[in-house]
């Protein structure tokens, strides 16, 4: 038999009739995350998942599972026969792995198999006494131990573990629904994508690029950001929309101060059409409030007006420092700061409009062949499936 990982999920999210749906989705996501690490087996028992996998694959499996949303923590597990002496021997091996002279420990036993003789406290004290006689320098501390050895007596064997690694929390991707993420190459939108996935929404990503002004480097940046997000959800469908013509038309026909807001409104029109085609009911962006001139409340309201679909902005309550902190945590930061232009960093107006009215924007848009521009952009979208680096 191979090695085992025990997986715990958040109980609070599981109340009520959604529970089986949630558990099934998490099981599916766990299995999907392990693709390429075969052979493995995933078991579900009494509200926990157990992954049986070859010893060599234990570490990569743990790393992948740490990114599966819905998982709260993970523990590598030792197995013992259903025999108190074997349990003692395995407990000693486990303890030696973490041993330092003078160390304090505690045993917690869970006796799921009621046929196994002795109560849980009796088993704990028997194993504790065995460890104290082992010749190692140990002390029992039931309140604040340096090492807790957990023993689960199950029907076929006993499980022992000490370590717990934190998972990513959140909800299993897919349980909430699907969303379209507007993904730039910046710091914010990948973080917004990660937060969207964390709440159980599976995303497709839409990126606008402006060849030849934005080159392959800028495109690779977005692909790398997608790969990174894909480690949290299996794979991501990335839509690449050429924006050069739209951008040129707006620059030519409309006041410079409105450039960013009008570009954003047009992006949303394309996004809405794409979302409808893909049967996606909501758009997510990395917009924040007040961070840049184009993100005043008036600009956000004006951007909303361009689409009938709801726009959710997961970052709206964060300071920039908090967003950067998450981007470091998920490792998107080093990709986001690669110095390649995005279509929105080209031709930035000196004085962007901060308090536009919808009416003045609509007046400016009258000069644009909007329907044709959006149609052409939509018809030339390229779509790619992006998988995580380590799963390729
Ligand atoms: P980001 O770091 O995500 O680029 P930002 O603070 O730089 O955000 P803007 O560049 O004004 O802000 O972009 C606001 C949002 O608009 C982005 O978070 C993203 O959702 C969307 N967006 C901007 N540029 C693009 C693009 N080229 N393709 C797709 N979406 C974009
Ligand atoms: Mg940006």
PDB file of N, CA and C and ligand atoms in Angstrom, residues 182-190 206-209 260 264 267 284-287 291-292 294-295 320 342-344, ligand 1:
ATOM      1  N   UNK A 182     -12.295  39.497 -16.564  1.00  0.00           N
ATOM      2  CA  UNK A 182     -11.496  40.363 -17.433  1.00  0.00           C
ATOM      3  C   UNK A 182     -10.089  40.385 -16.870  1.00  0.00           C
ATOM      4  N   UNK A 183      -9.200  39.744 -17.596  1.00  0.00           N
ATOM      5  CA  UNK A 183      -7.841  39.556 -17.093  1.00  0.00           C
ATOM      6  C   UNK A 183      -6.857  40.416 -17.875  1.00  0.00           C
ATOM      7  N   UNK A 184      -6.218  41.351 -17.174  1.00  0.00           N
ATOM      8  CA  UNK A 184      -5.168  42.153 -17.811  1.00  0.00           C
ATOM      9  C   UNK A 184      -3.846  41.520 -17.402  1.00  0.00           C
ATOM     10  N   UNK A 185      -2.746  42.189 -17.682  1.00  0.00           N
ATOM     11  CA  UNK A 185      -1.466  41.652 -17.215  1.00  0.00           C
ATOM     12  C   UNK A 185      -1.043  42.309 -15.912  1.00  0.00           C
ATOM     13  N   UNK A 186      -1.958  43.043 -15.277  1.00  0.00           N
ATOM     14  CA  UNK A 186      -1.599  43.812 -14.077  1.00  0.00           C
ATOM     15  C   UNK A 186      -1.606  42.994 -12.794  1.00  0.00           C
ATOM     16  N   UNK A 187      -1.539  43.702 -11.691  1.00  0.00           N
ATOM     17  CA  UNK A 187      -1.492  43.024 -10.382  1.00  0.00           C
ATOM     18  C   UNK A 187      -2.897  42.625  -9.923  1.00  0.00           C
ATOM     19  N   UNK A 188      -3.875  43.467 -10.242  1.00  0.00           N
ATOM     20  CA  UNK A 188      -5.184  43.301  -9.609  1.00  0.00           C
ATOM     21  C   UNK A 188      -6.040  42.163 -10.162  1.00  0.00           C
ATOM     22  N   UNK A 189      -6.162  42.090 -11.483  1.00  0.00           N
ATOM     23  CA  UNK A 189      -7.148  41.127 -11.997  1.00  0.00           C
ATOM     24  C   UNK A 189      -6.794  39.658 -11.707  1.00  0.00           C
ATOM     25  N   UNK A 190      -5.498  39.247 -11.682  1.00  0.00           N
ATOM     26  CA  UNK A 190      -5.241  37.860 -11.284  1.00  0.00           C
ATOM     27  C   UNK A 190      -5.671  37.592  -9.836  1.00  0.00           C
ATOM     28  N   UNK A 206     -10.960  36.575 -20.186  1.00  0.00           N
ATOM     29  CA  UNK A 206     -10.955  37.341 -21.443  1.00  0.00           C
ATOM     30  C   UNK A 206      -9.873  38.415 -21.336  1.00  0.00           C
ATOM     31  N   UNK A 207      -8.966  38.382 -22.311  1.00  0.00           N
ATOM     32  CA  UNK A 207      -7.890  39.385 -22.323  1.00  0.00           C
ATOM     33  C   UNK A 207      -7.909  40.143 -23.649  1.00  0.00           C
ATOM     34  N   UNK A 208      -7.782  41.461 -23.554  1.00  0.00           N
ATOM     35  CA  UNK A 208      -7.703  42.279 -24.769  1.00  0.00           C
ATOM     36  C   UNK A 208      -6.248  42.656 -25.013  1.00  0.00           C
ATOM     37  N   UNK A 209      -5.811  42.438 -26.232  1.00  0.00           N
ATOM     38  CA  UNK A 209      -4.436  42.837 -26.561  1.00  0.00           C
ATOM     39  C   UNK A 209      -4.433  43.695 -27.824  1.00  0.00           C
ATOM     40  N   UNK A 260      -9.839  55.965 -21.528  1.00  0.00           N
ATOM     41  CA  UNK A 260      -9.850  54.752 -20.702  1.00  0.00           C
ATOM     42  C   UNK A 260     -11.296  54.293 -20.423  1.00  0.00           C
ATOM     43  N   UNK A 264     -12.945  50.828 -21.645  1.00  0.00           N
ATOM     44  CA  UNK A 264     -13.518  49.880 -20.685  1.00  0.00           C
ATOM     45  C   UNK A 264     -14.972  49.553 -21.038  1.00  0.00           C
ATOM     46  N   UNK A 267     -14.845  47.218 -23.924  1.00  0.00           N
ATOM     47  CA  UNK A 267     -14.429  45.875 -23.463  1.00  0.00           C
ATOM     48  C   UNK A 267     -15.637  45.141 -22.885  1.00  0.00           C
ATOM     49  N   UNK A 284     -16.480  39.381 -13.902  1.00  0.00           N
ATOM     50  CA  UNK A 284     -15.647  39.786 -12.760  1.00  0.00           C
ATOM     51  C   UNK A 284     -14.495  40.645 -13.275  1.00  0.00           C
ATOM     52  N   UNK A 285     -14.146  41.689 -12.514  1.00  0.00           N
ATOM     53  CA  UNK A 285     -12.982  42.495 -12.887  1.00  0.00           C
ATOM     54  C   UNK A 285     -12.093  42.732 -11.659  1.00  0.00           C
ATOM     55  N   UNK A 286     -10.901  43.230 -11.938  1.00  0.00           N
ATOM     56  CA  UNK A 286      -9.972  43.551 -10.847  1.00  0.00           C
ATOM     57  C   UNK A 286     -10.069  45.022 -10.462  1.00  0.00           C
ATOM     58  N   UNK A 287     -11.186  45.662 -10.827  1.00  0.00           N
ATOM     59  CA  UNK A 287     -11.308  47.085 -10.503  1.00  0.00           C
ATOM     60  C   UNK A 287     -11.431  47.293  -9.001  1.00  0.00           C
ATOM     61  N   UNK A 291      -8.509  53.739  -6.821  1.00  0.00           N
ATOM     62  CA  UNK A 291      -7.085  53.426  -6.943  1.00  0.00           C
ATOM     63  C   UNK A 291      -6.417  54.248  -8.054  1.00  0.00           C
ATOM     64  N   UNK A 292      -7.117  54.340  -9.174  1.00  0.00           N
ATOM     65  CA  UNK A 292      -6.616  55.170 -10.278  1.00  0.00           C
ATOM     66  C   UNK A 292      -7.773  56.043 -10.764  1.00  0.00           C
ATOM     67  N   UNK A 294      -9.347  56.257 -13.396  1.00  0.00           N
ATOM     68  CA  UNK A 294     -10.438  55.613 -14.139  1.00  0.00           C
ATOM     69  C   UNK A 294     -11.330  54.773 -13.229  1.00  0.00           C
ATOM     70  N   UNK A 295     -11.027  54.744 -11.937  1.00  0.00           N
ATOM     71  CA  UNK A 295     -11.840  53.932 -11.025  1.00  0.00           C
ATOM     72  C   UNK A 295     -12.541  54.765  -9.957  1.00  0.00           C
ATOM     73  N   UNK A 320      -4.475  48.812  -1.799  1.00  0.00           N
ATOM     74  CA  UNK A 320      -3.499  48.256  -2.755  1.00  0.00           C
ATOM     75  C   UNK A 320      -2.521  47.303  -2.033  1.00  0.00           C
ATOM     76  N   UNK A 342       0.469  46.646 -21.594  1.00  0.00           N
ATOM     77  CA  UNK A 342      -0.861  46.093 -21.777  1.00  0.00           C
ATOM     78  C   UNK A 342      -1.593  47.121 -22.631  1.00  0.00           C
ATOM     79  N   UNK A 343      -2.707  46.771 -23.259  1.00  0.00           N
ATOM     80  CA  UNK A 343      -3.352  47.767 -24.118  1.00  0.00           C
ATOM     81  C   UNK A 343      -3.749  49.025 -23.349  1.00  0.00           C
ATOM     82  N   UNK A 344      -4.023  48.868 -22.041  1.00  0.00           N
ATOM     83  CA  UNK A 344      -4.452  50.035 -21.255  1.00  0.00           C
ATOM     84  C   UNK A 344      -3.301  50.891 -20.777  1.00  0.00           C
TER      85      UNK A 344
HETATM   86  P1  LIG B   1      -5.041  45.348 -13.198  1.00  0.00           P
HETATM   87  O1  LIG B   1      -3.860  45.324 -12.280  1.00  0.00           O
HETATM   88  O2  LIG B   1      -5.947  44.197 -13.039  1.00  0.00           O
HETATM   89  O3  LIG B   1      -4.638  45.641 -14.617  1.00  0.00           O
HETATM   90  P2  LIG B   1      -5.410  48.103 -12.674  1.00  0.00           P
HETATM   91  O4  LIG B   1      -5.440  48.614 -11.287  1.00  0.00           O
HETATM   92  O5  LIG B   1      -4.169  48.237 -13.463  1.00  0.00           O
HETATM   93  O6  LIG B   1      -5.887  46.580 -12.701  1.00  0.00           O
HETATM   94  P3  LIG B   1      -6.918  49.005 -14.867  1.00  0.00           P
HETATM   95  O7  LIG B   1      -5.747  48.745 -15.698  1.00  0.00           O
HETATM   96  O8  LIG B   1      -7.602  50.305 -14.931  1.00  0.00           O
HETATM   97  O9  LIG B   1      -6.612  48.809 -13.341  1.00  0.00           O
HETATM   98  O10 LIG B   1      -7.956  47.844 -15.139  1.00  0.00           O
HETATM   99  C1  LIG B   1      -9.115  47.644 -14.375  1.00  0.00           C
HETATM  100  C2  LIG B   1      -9.699  46.286 -14.726  1.00  0.00           C
HETATM  101  O11 LIG B   1     -10.149  46.257 -16.091  1.00  0.00           O
HETATM  102  C3  LIG B   1      -8.697  45.167 -14.623  1.00  0.00           C
HETATM  103  O12 LIG B   1      -8.565  44.712 -13.317  1.00  0.00           O
HETATM  104  C4  LIG B   1      -9.293  44.138 -15.553  1.00  0.00           C
HETATM  105  O13 LIG B   1     -10.333  43.421 -14.915  1.00  0.00           O
HETATM  106  C5  LIG B   1      -9.878  45.002 -16.656  1.00  0.00           C
HETATM  107  N1  LIG B   1      -8.877  45.156 -17.743  1.00  0.00           N
HETATM  108  C6  LIG B   1      -7.976  46.136 -17.906  1.00  0.00           C
HETATM  109  N2  LIG B   1      -7.219  45.922 -18.991  1.00  0.00           N
HETATM  110  C7  LIG B   1      -7.620  44.752 -19.533  1.00  0.00           C
HETATM  111  C8  LIG B   1      -7.224  43.962 -20.653  1.00  0.00           C
HETATM  112  N3  LIG B   1      -6.227  44.335 -21.460  1.00  0.00           N
HETATM  113  N4  LIG B   1      -7.877  42.812 -20.885  1.00  0.00           N
HETATM  114  C9  LIG B   1      -8.877  42.423 -20.076  1.00  0.00           C
HETATM  115  N5  LIG B   1      -9.291  43.111 -19.000  1.00  0.00           N
HETATM  116  C10 LIG B   1      -8.682  44.261 -18.731  1.00  0.00           C
END
